PDB file of C-alpha atoms in Angstrom:
ATOM      1  CA  ASN S   1      89.232  94.191  70.920  1.00 74.00           C
ATOM      2  CA  ALA S   2      91.914  91.958  72.156  1.00 82.00           C
ATOM      3  CA  GLY S   3      90.863  92.590  75.717  1.00 93.00           C
ATOM      4  CA  VAL S   4      93.813  91.917  78.289  1.00 96.00           C
ATOM      5  CA  THR S   5      96.831  90.242  76.895  1.00 96.00           C
ATOM      6  CA  GLN S   6      99.778  88.905  78.870  1.00 97.00           C
ATOM      7  CA  THR S   7     103.063  87.636  77.694  1.00 97.00           C
ATOM      8  CA  PRO S   8     104.933  85.380  78.135  1.00 97.00           C
ATOM      9  CA  LYS S   9     102.419  82.545  78.730  1.00 95.00           C
ATOM     10  CA  PHE S  10     105.094  80.403  80.336  1.00 96.00           C
ATOM     11  CA  GLN S  11     108.599  81.167  81.923  1.00 97.00           C
ATOM     12  CA  VAL S  12     111.236  79.412  83.806  1.00 97.00           C
ATOM     13  CA  LEU S  13     113.666  81.405  85.860  1.00 97.00           C
ATOM     14  CA  LYS S  14     116.662  80.530  88.049  1.00 97.00           C
ATOM     15  CA  THR S  15     116.905  81.928  91.527  1.00 98.00           C
ATOM     16  CA  GLY S  16     118.147  85.375  91.485  1.00 97.00           C
ATOM     17  CA  GLN S  17     117.206  86.264  87.858  1.00 97.00           C
ATOM     18  CA  SER S  18     115.019  89.163  87.057  1.00 96.00           C
ATOM     19  CA  MET S  19     112.265  89.579  84.539  1.00 96.00           C
ATOM     20  CA  THR S  20     109.290  91.594  83.440  1.00 98.00           C
ATOM     21  CA  LEU S  21     105.761  90.120  82.867  1.00 98.00           C
ATOM     22  CA  GLN S  22     103.863  92.203  80.153  1.00 98.00           C
ATOM     23  CA  CYS S  23     100.225  93.099  80.466  1.00 98.00           C
ATOM     24  CA  ALA S  24      98.307  95.223  77.870  1.00 98.00           C
ATOM     25  CA  GLN S  25      94.667  96.166  77.553  1.00 97.00           C
ATOM     26  CA  ASP S  26      92.725  97.931  74.601  1.00 96.00           C
ATOM     27  CA  MET S  27      89.646  98.862  76.435  1.00 94.00           C
ATOM     28  CA  ASN S  28      90.856 102.134  77.820  1.00 94.00           C
ATOM     29  CA  HIS S  29      90.236 100.987  81.379  1.00 94.00           C
ATOM     30  CA  GLU S  30      91.683 103.176  84.159  1.00 92.00           C
ATOM     31  CA  TYR S  31      92.131 100.466  86.715  1.00 92.00           C
ATOM     32  CA  MET S  32      94.574  97.727  86.245  1.00 94.00           C
ATOM     33  CA  SER S  33      95.963  95.178  88.688  1.00 94.00           C
ATOM     34  CA  TRP S  34      98.402  92.198  89.184  1.00 96.00           C
ATOM     35  CA  TYR S  35      97.480  89.092  91.155  1.00 95.00           C
ATOM     36  CA  ARG S  36      99.218  85.814  91.755  1.00 95.00           C
ATOM     37  CA  GLN S  37      97.422  82.624  92.232  1.00 93.00           C
ATOM     38  CA  ASP S  38      99.079  79.613  93.986  1.00 90.00           C
ATOM     39  CA  PRO S  39      97.831  75.923  93.368  1.00 82.00           C
ATOM     40  CA  GLY S  40      94.435  75.462  94.987  1.00 77.00           C
ATOM     41  CA  MET S  41      94.246  78.998  96.160  1.00 80.00           C
ATOM     42  CA  GLY S  42      92.456  82.362  95.559  1.00 82.00           C
ATOM     43  CA  LEU S  43      93.930  85.405  94.067  1.00 89.00           C
ATOM     44  CA  ARG S  44      96.114  87.754  95.919  1.00 90.00           C
ATOM     45  CA  LEU S  45      96.674  91.312  95.009  1.00 91.00           C
ATOM     46  CA  ILE S  46     100.186  92.279  94.273  1.00 95.00           C
ATOM     47  CA  HIS S  47      99.931  95.787  92.896  1.00 95.00           C
ATOM     48  CA  TYR S  48      97.373  97.920  91.222  1.00 93.00           C
ATOM     49  CA  SER S  49      97.059 101.212  89.380  1.00 94.00           C
ATOM     50  CA  VAL S  50      94.021 103.636  89.152  1.00 92.00           C
ATOM     51  CA  GLY S  51      95.425 105.424  86.255  1.00 92.00           C
ATOM     52  CA  ALA S  52      98.643 106.259  84.196  1.00 94.00           C
ATOM     53  CA  GLY S  53     101.393 107.356  86.599  1.00 95.00           C
ATOM     54  CA  ILE S  54      99.609 106.032  89.768  1.00 94.00           C
ATOM     55  CA  THR S  55     100.456 102.786  91.299  1.00 95.00           C
ATOM     56  CA  ASP S  56      99.970 101.356  94.859  1.00 93.00           C
ATOM     57  CA  GLN S  57     100.733  98.266  96.686  1.00 93.00           C
ATOM     58  CA  GLY S  58      98.288  95.324  97.301  1.00 90.00           C
ATOM     59  CA  GLU S  59      98.393  92.455  99.636  1.00 87.00           C
ATOM     60  CA  VAL S  60     101.679  90.819  98.663  1.00 94.00           C
ATOM     61  CA  PRO S  61     104.038  93.452  97.072  1.00 96.00           C
ATOM     62  CA  ASN S  62     107.410  92.403  98.138  1.00 96.00           C
ATOM     63  CA  GLY S  63     109.825  91.314  95.551  1.00 96.00           C
ATOM     64  CA  TYR S  64     107.753  93.071  92.745  1.00 97.00           C
ATOM     65  CA  ASN S  65     107.784  96.435  91.024  1.00 97.00           C
ATOM     66  CA  VAL S  66     105.357  98.054  88.741  1.00 97.00           C
ATOM     67  CA  SER S  67     104.964 101.176  86.594  1.00 96.00           C
ATOM     68  CA  ARG S  68     102.155 102.737  84.631  1.00 97.00           C
ATOM     69  CA  SER S  69     103.342 105.089  82.037  1.00 97.00           C
ATOM     70  CA  THR S  70     100.479 104.517  79.704  1.00 97.00           C
ATOM     71  CA  THR S  71      96.778 103.773  80.187  1.00 96.00           C
ATOM     72  CA  GLU S  72      97.335 100.476  77.995  1.00 97.00           C
ATOM     73  CA  ASP S  73     100.414  98.796  79.768  1.00 98.00           C
ATOM     74  CA  PHE S  74     101.111  97.771  83.293  1.00 98.00           C
ATOM     75  CA  PRO S  75     104.280  95.596  83.434  1.00 98.00           C
ATOM     76  CA  LEU S  76     105.168  93.571  86.555  1.00 98.00           C
ATOM     77  CA  ARG S  77     108.904  93.347  87.257  1.00 98.00           C
ATOM     78  CA  LEU S  78     110.440  90.563  89.364  1.00 96.00           C
ATOM     79  CA  LEU S  79     113.670  92.112  90.867  1.00 92.00           C
ATOM     80  CA  SER S  80     115.486  88.924  91.956  1.00 96.00           C
ATOM     81  CA  ALA S  81     113.285  85.761  91.468  1.00 97.00           C
ATOM     82  CA  ALA S  82     112.849  83.370  94.374  1.00 97.00           C
ATOM     83  CA  PRO S  83     111.246  79.893  94.403  1.00 97.00           C
ATOM     84  CA  SER S  84     108.427  81.296  96.569  1.00 96.00           C
ATOM     85  CA  GLN S  85     107.388  83.357  93.654  1.00 97.00           C
ATOM     86  CA  THR S  86     106.545  80.308  91.639  1.00 97.00           C
ATOM     87  CA  SER S  87     102.907  80.861  90.840  1.00 97.00           C
ATOM     88  CA  VAL S  88     100.333  81.929  88.179  1.00 96.00           C
ATOM     89  CA  TYR S  89     100.193  85.520  87.549  1.00 98.00           C
ATOM     90  CA  PHE S  90      96.996  87.225  86.293  1.00 97.00           C
ATOM     91  CA  CYS S  91      96.605  90.691  85.094  1.00 97.00           C
ATOM     92  CA  ALA S  92      93.203  92.430  85.173  1.00 94.00           C
ATOM     93  CA  SER S  93      91.632  95.686  84.131  1.00 94.00           C
ATOM     94  CA  SER S  94      88.304  97.536  84.683  1.00 91.00           C
ATOM     95  CA  LEU S  95      86.546 100.757  84.516  1.00 85.00           C
ATOM     96  CA  ARG S  96      86.352 102.564  87.770  1.00 74.00           C
ATOM     97  CA  GLY S  97      84.648 100.366  90.302  1.00 65.00           C
ATOM     98  CA  GLY S  98      83.462  97.920  87.652  1.00 73.00           C
ATOM     99  CA  GLU S  99      83.852  94.325  86.594  1.00 82.00           C
ATOM    100  CA  GLN S 100      87.292  93.220  86.279  1.00 88.00           C
ATOM    101  CA  PHE S 101      88.585  91.551  82.966  1.00 92.00           C
ATOM    102  CA  PHE S 102      91.276  89.146  83.280  1.00 94.00           C
ATOM    103  CA  GLY S 103      94.247  88.210  80.992  1.00 95.00           C
ATOM    104  CA  PRO S 104      95.024  84.398  80.419  1.00 94.00           C
ATOM    105  CA  GLY S 105      97.746  84.364  82.890  1.00 96.00           C
ATOM    106  CA  THR S 106     101.480  83.738  83.052  1.00 97.00           C
ATOM    107  CA  ARG S 107     102.818  80.572  84.525  1.00 96.00           C
ATOM    108  CA  LEU S 108     106.038  81.117  86.269  1.00 97.00           C
ATOM    109  CA  THR S 109     108.488  78.538  87.708  1.00 97.00           C
ATOM    110  CA  VAL S 110     111.569  79.768  89.676  1.00 97.00           C
ATOM    111  CA  LEU S 111     114.077  76.945  90.157  1.00 97.00           C
TER     112      LEU S 111
ATOM    113  CA  GLY I   1      95.379  86.920 103.382  1.00 33.00           C
ATOM    114  CA  GLU I   2      92.301  84.711 104.181  1.00 37.00           C
ATOM    115  CA  SER I   3      93.072  82.316 101.220  1.00 36.00           C
ATOM    116  CA  VAL I   4      96.707  81.496 102.590  1.00 33.00           C
ATOM    117  CA  GLY I   5      97.017  77.924 103.739  1.00 34.00           C
ATOM    118  CA  LEU I   6      93.521  76.926 102.726  1.00 44.00           C
ATOM    119  CA  HIS I   7      92.616  73.948 100.347  1.00 62.00           C
ATOM    120  CA  LEU I   8      89.671  74.553  98.056  1.00 76.00           C
ATOM    121  CA  PRO I   9      86.348  73.295  99.396  1.00 88.00           C
ATOM    122  CA  THR I  10      84.530  71.053  96.908  1.00 92.00           C
ATOM    123  CA  LEU I  11      80.825  70.866  96.021  1.00 95.00           C
ATOM    124  CA  SER I  12      79.600  67.726  94.038  1.00 95.00           C
ATOM    125  CA  VAL I  13      76.389  68.203  92.261  1.00 96.00           C
ATOM    126  CA  GLN I  14      74.294  65.868  89.947  1.00 96.00           C
ATOM    127  CA  GLU I  15      73.868  67.044  86.512  1.00 96.00           C
ATOM    128  CA  GLY I  16      70.503  68.820  86.205  1.00 96.00           C
ATOM    129  CA  ASP I  17      70.194  69.791  89.819  1.00 97.00           C
ATOM    130  CA  ASN I  18      70.663  73.188  91.355  1.00 97.00           C
ATOM    131  CA  SER I  19      74.046  74.296  92.834  1.00 96.00           C
ATOM    132  CA  ILE I  20      74.353  76.620  95.770  1.00 96.00           C
ATOM    133  CA  ILE I  21      77.783  78.051  96.461  1.00 96.00           C
ATOM    134  CA  ASN I  22      78.263  80.013  99.527  1.00 95.00           C
ATOM    135  CA  CYS I  23      80.743  82.844 100.549  1.00 94.00           C
ATOM    136  CA  ALA I  24      81.307  84.700 103.776  1.00 93.00           C
ATOM    137  CA  TYR I  25      82.596  88.159 103.228  1.00 90.00           C
ATOM    138  CA  SER I  26      84.909  90.034 105.667  1.00 84.00           C
ATOM    139  CA  ASN I  27      83.974  93.783 105.734  1.00 87.00           C
ATOM    140  CA  SER I  28      80.654  95.094 106.577  1.00 87.00           C
ATOM    141  CA  ALA I  29      81.632  98.377 104.696  1.00 87.00           C
ATOM    142  CA  SER I  30      81.993  96.546 101.387  1.00 89.00           C
ATOM    143  CA  ASP I  31      79.516  97.981  98.803  1.00 89.00           C
ATOM    144  CA  TYR I  32      79.883  95.676  95.738  1.00 91.00           C
ATOM    145  CA  PHE I  33      80.230  92.021  95.337  1.00 93.00           C
ATOM    146  CA  ILE I  34      81.123  89.882  92.409  1.00 93.00           C
ATOM    147  CA  TRP I  35      81.103  86.306  91.599  1.00 95.00           C
ATOM    148  CA  TYR I  36      83.767  84.855  89.008  1.00 95.00           C
ATOM    149  CA  LYS I  37      84.080  81.556  87.439  1.00 96.00           C
ATOM    150  CA  GLN I  38      87.509  80.161  86.710  1.00 94.00           C
ATOM    151  CA  GLU I  39      88.008  77.035  84.388  1.00 93.00           C
ATOM    152  CA  SER I  40      91.129  75.071  84.454  1.00 89.00           C
ATOM    153  CA  GLY I  41      94.088  76.897  82.957  1.00 87.00           C
ATOM    154  CA  LYS I  42      92.256  80.140  82.439  1.00 90.00           C
ATOM    155  CA  GLY I  43      91.697  83.485  83.944  1.00 91.00           C
ATOM    156  CA  PRO I  44      88.570  84.208  86.036  1.00 93.00           C
ATOM    157  CA  GLN I  45      85.427  85.246  84.102  1.00 94.00           C
ATOM    158  CA  PHE I  46      82.681  87.569  85.429  1.00 92.00           C
ATOM    159  CA  ILE I  47      79.409  85.821  86.203  1.00 95.00           C
ATOM    160  CA  ILE I  48      77.294  88.253  88.238  1.00 95.00           C
ATOM    161  CA  ASP I  49      77.603  91.139  90.548  1.00 94.00           C
ATOM    162  CA  ILE I  50      75.323  92.762  93.219  1.00 95.00           C
ATOM    163  CA  ARG I  51      75.507  96.191  95.078  1.00 93.00           C
ATOM    164  CA  SER I  52      75.019  96.432  98.815  1.00 93.00           C
ATOM    165  CA  ASN I  53      71.694  98.055  98.462  1.00 95.00           C
ATOM    166  CA  MET I  54      70.257  94.891  96.786  1.00 96.00           C
ATOM    167  CA  ASP I  55      69.406  91.603  98.443  1.00 97.00           C
ATOM    168  CA  LYS I  56      69.111  89.466  95.152  1.00 97.00           C
ATOM    169  CA  ARG I  57      70.002  89.657  91.614  1.00 97.00           C
ATOM    170  CA  GLN I  58      69.211  87.297  88.727  1.00 97.00           C
ATOM    171  CA  GLY I  59      70.988  86.432  85.593  1.00 94.00           C
ATOM    172  CA  GLN I  60      70.719  83.681  82.977  1.00 93.00           C
ATOM    173  CA  ARG I  61      70.518  80.508  85.215  1.00 96.00           C
ATOM    174  CA  VAL I  62      72.307  82.157  88.030  1.00 97.00           C
ATOM    175  CA  THR I  63      71.078  84.137  91.124  1.00 98.00           C
ATOM    176  CA  VAL I  64      73.227  85.932  93.677  1.00 97.00           C
ATOM    177  CA  LEU I  65      71.746  86.554  97.174  1.00 97.00           C
ATOM    178  CA  LEU I  66      73.204  88.932  99.616  1.00 96.00           C
ATOM    179  CA  ASN I  67      72.511  88.826 103.321  1.00 95.00           C
ATOM    180  CA  LYS I  68      74.372  91.768 104.939  1.00 93.00           C
ATOM    181  CA  THR I  69      73.197  90.872 108.384  1.00 93.00           C
ATOM    182  CA  VAL I  70      75.332  87.861 108.493  1.00 93.00           C
ATOM    183  CA  LYS I  71      77.890  88.932 105.808  1.00 93.00           C
ATOM    184  CA  HIS I  72      76.940  86.131 103.567  1.00 94.00           C
ATOM    185  CA  LEU I  73      76.698  85.882  99.847  1.00 95.00           C
ATOM    186  CA  SER I  74      75.542  82.757  97.681  1.00 96.00           C
ATOM    187  CA  LEU I  75      75.491  81.820  94.000  1.00 97.00           C
ATOM    188  CA  GLN I  76      72.708  79.699  92.875  1.00 98.00           C
ATOM    189  CA  ILE I  77      73.185  77.945  89.536  1.00 98.00           C
ATOM    190  CA  ALA I  78      70.047  76.368  88.130  1.00 97.00           C
ATOM    191  CA  ALA I  79      69.940  73.135  86.219  1.00 97.00           C
ATOM    192  CA  THR I  80      73.753  72.545  86.588  1.00 97.00           C
ATOM    193  CA  GLN I  81      75.518  71.497  83.287  1.00 96.00           C
ATOM    194  CA  PRO I  82      78.869  69.962  82.690  1.00 95.00           C
ATOM    195  CA  GLY I  83      80.239  73.254  81.503  1.00 95.00           C
ATOM    196  CA  ASP I  84      79.521  74.759  84.991  1.00 97.00           C
ATOM    197  CA  SER I  85      82.427  72.624  86.401  1.00 96.00           C
ATOM    198  CA  ALA I  86      84.968  75.256  87.499  1.00 96.00           C
ATOM    199  CA  VAL I  87      86.167  77.029  90.499  1.00 94.00           C
ATOM    200  CA  TYR I  88      83.923  79.770  91.765  1.00 96.00           C
ATOM    201  CA  PHE I  89      85.284  82.824  93.515  1.00 94.00           C
ATOM    202  CA  CYS I  90      83.405  85.587  95.384  1.00 93.00           C
ATOM    203  CA  ALA I  91      85.085  89.077  95.673  1.00 91.00           C
ATOM    204  CA  GLU I  92      84.063  92.033  97.650  1.00 90.00           C
ATOM    205  CA  ARG I  93      85.097  95.831  97.128  1.00 86.00           C
ATOM    206  CA  TYR I  94      85.295  98.038 100.184  1.00 73.00           C
ATOM    207  CA  SER I  95      87.940 100.736  99.138  1.00 69.00           C
ATOM    208  CA  ASN I  96      90.069 102.195  96.446  1.00 63.00           C
ATOM    209  CA  TYR I  97      88.550  99.759  93.777  1.00 66.00           C
ATOM    210  CA  GLN I  98      90.252  96.864  95.354  1.00 74.00           C
ATOM    211  CA  LEU I  99      88.730  93.435  95.471  1.00 81.00           C
ATOM    212  CA  ILE I 100      89.209  91.163  98.295  1.00 83.00           C
ATOM    213  CA  TRP I 101      88.942  87.535  97.020  1.00 86.00           C
ATOM    214  CA  GLY I 102      87.489  84.484  98.790  1.00 86.00           C
ATOM    215  CA  ALA I 103      89.361  81.193  98.640  1.00 83.00           C
ATOM    216  CA  GLY I 104      87.020  79.691  96.011  1.00 91.00           C
ATOM    217  CA  THR I 105      84.887  76.606  95.733  1.00 94.00           C
ATOM    218  CA  LYS I 106      85.320  73.815  93.239  1.00 94.00           C
ATOM    219  CA  LEU I 107      82.255  72.583  91.615  1.00 96.00           C
ATOM    220  CA  ILE I 108      82.173  69.178  90.293  1.00 95.00           C
ATOM    221  CA  ILE I 109      79.344  67.832  88.094  1.00 95.00           C
ATOM    222  CA  LYS I 110      78.433  64.359  88.490  1.00 93.00           C
ATOM    223  CA  PRO I 111      76.858  62.675  85.296  1.00 88.00           C
TER     224      PRO I 111
END
């Protein structure tokens, strides 16, 4: 099993550009989530999904969209990038109510 | 969120000594708690978990203690090793499988 994979590992955007961060898991987990982590800080939940076709907002959803068309994939879209979105983004998956498995992260810089 | 604006507290421990990392959680209705370890440049990794109907749980070299009266969680690492250097996060679950993350503690091992 590859576990949770994220692409790209690094990305630089200009203000106003849009992009999609990819996340995939091969463990047949129902629950997937996106977090952002700013330097020296904890993780903040952006959006999450409890199954294909179901998504919901987390703590800091503004400026981000998600969709969950399959169990495996949970892409995160930045609609119009802003410098405040410079961060490290982690995707995680889990079985219902269980331990979350994290991907390696995407380091995003918005100029 | 509780981690906004906070800098990571740091704990320095002599190699071979025991480490105790503390965490105050926020919601008395939380039913599940997890400790994660995050090494530099990597995603968080599961260490140990505990359900709210337990006071103590032991793993390999790690013990988690839960005090529901004062909403306090601690992680004890026995015989701390250089590889234990990381940031440690506690997380609590209280609804919809969402985890609320603490700000983290940076553990530094002195040779």
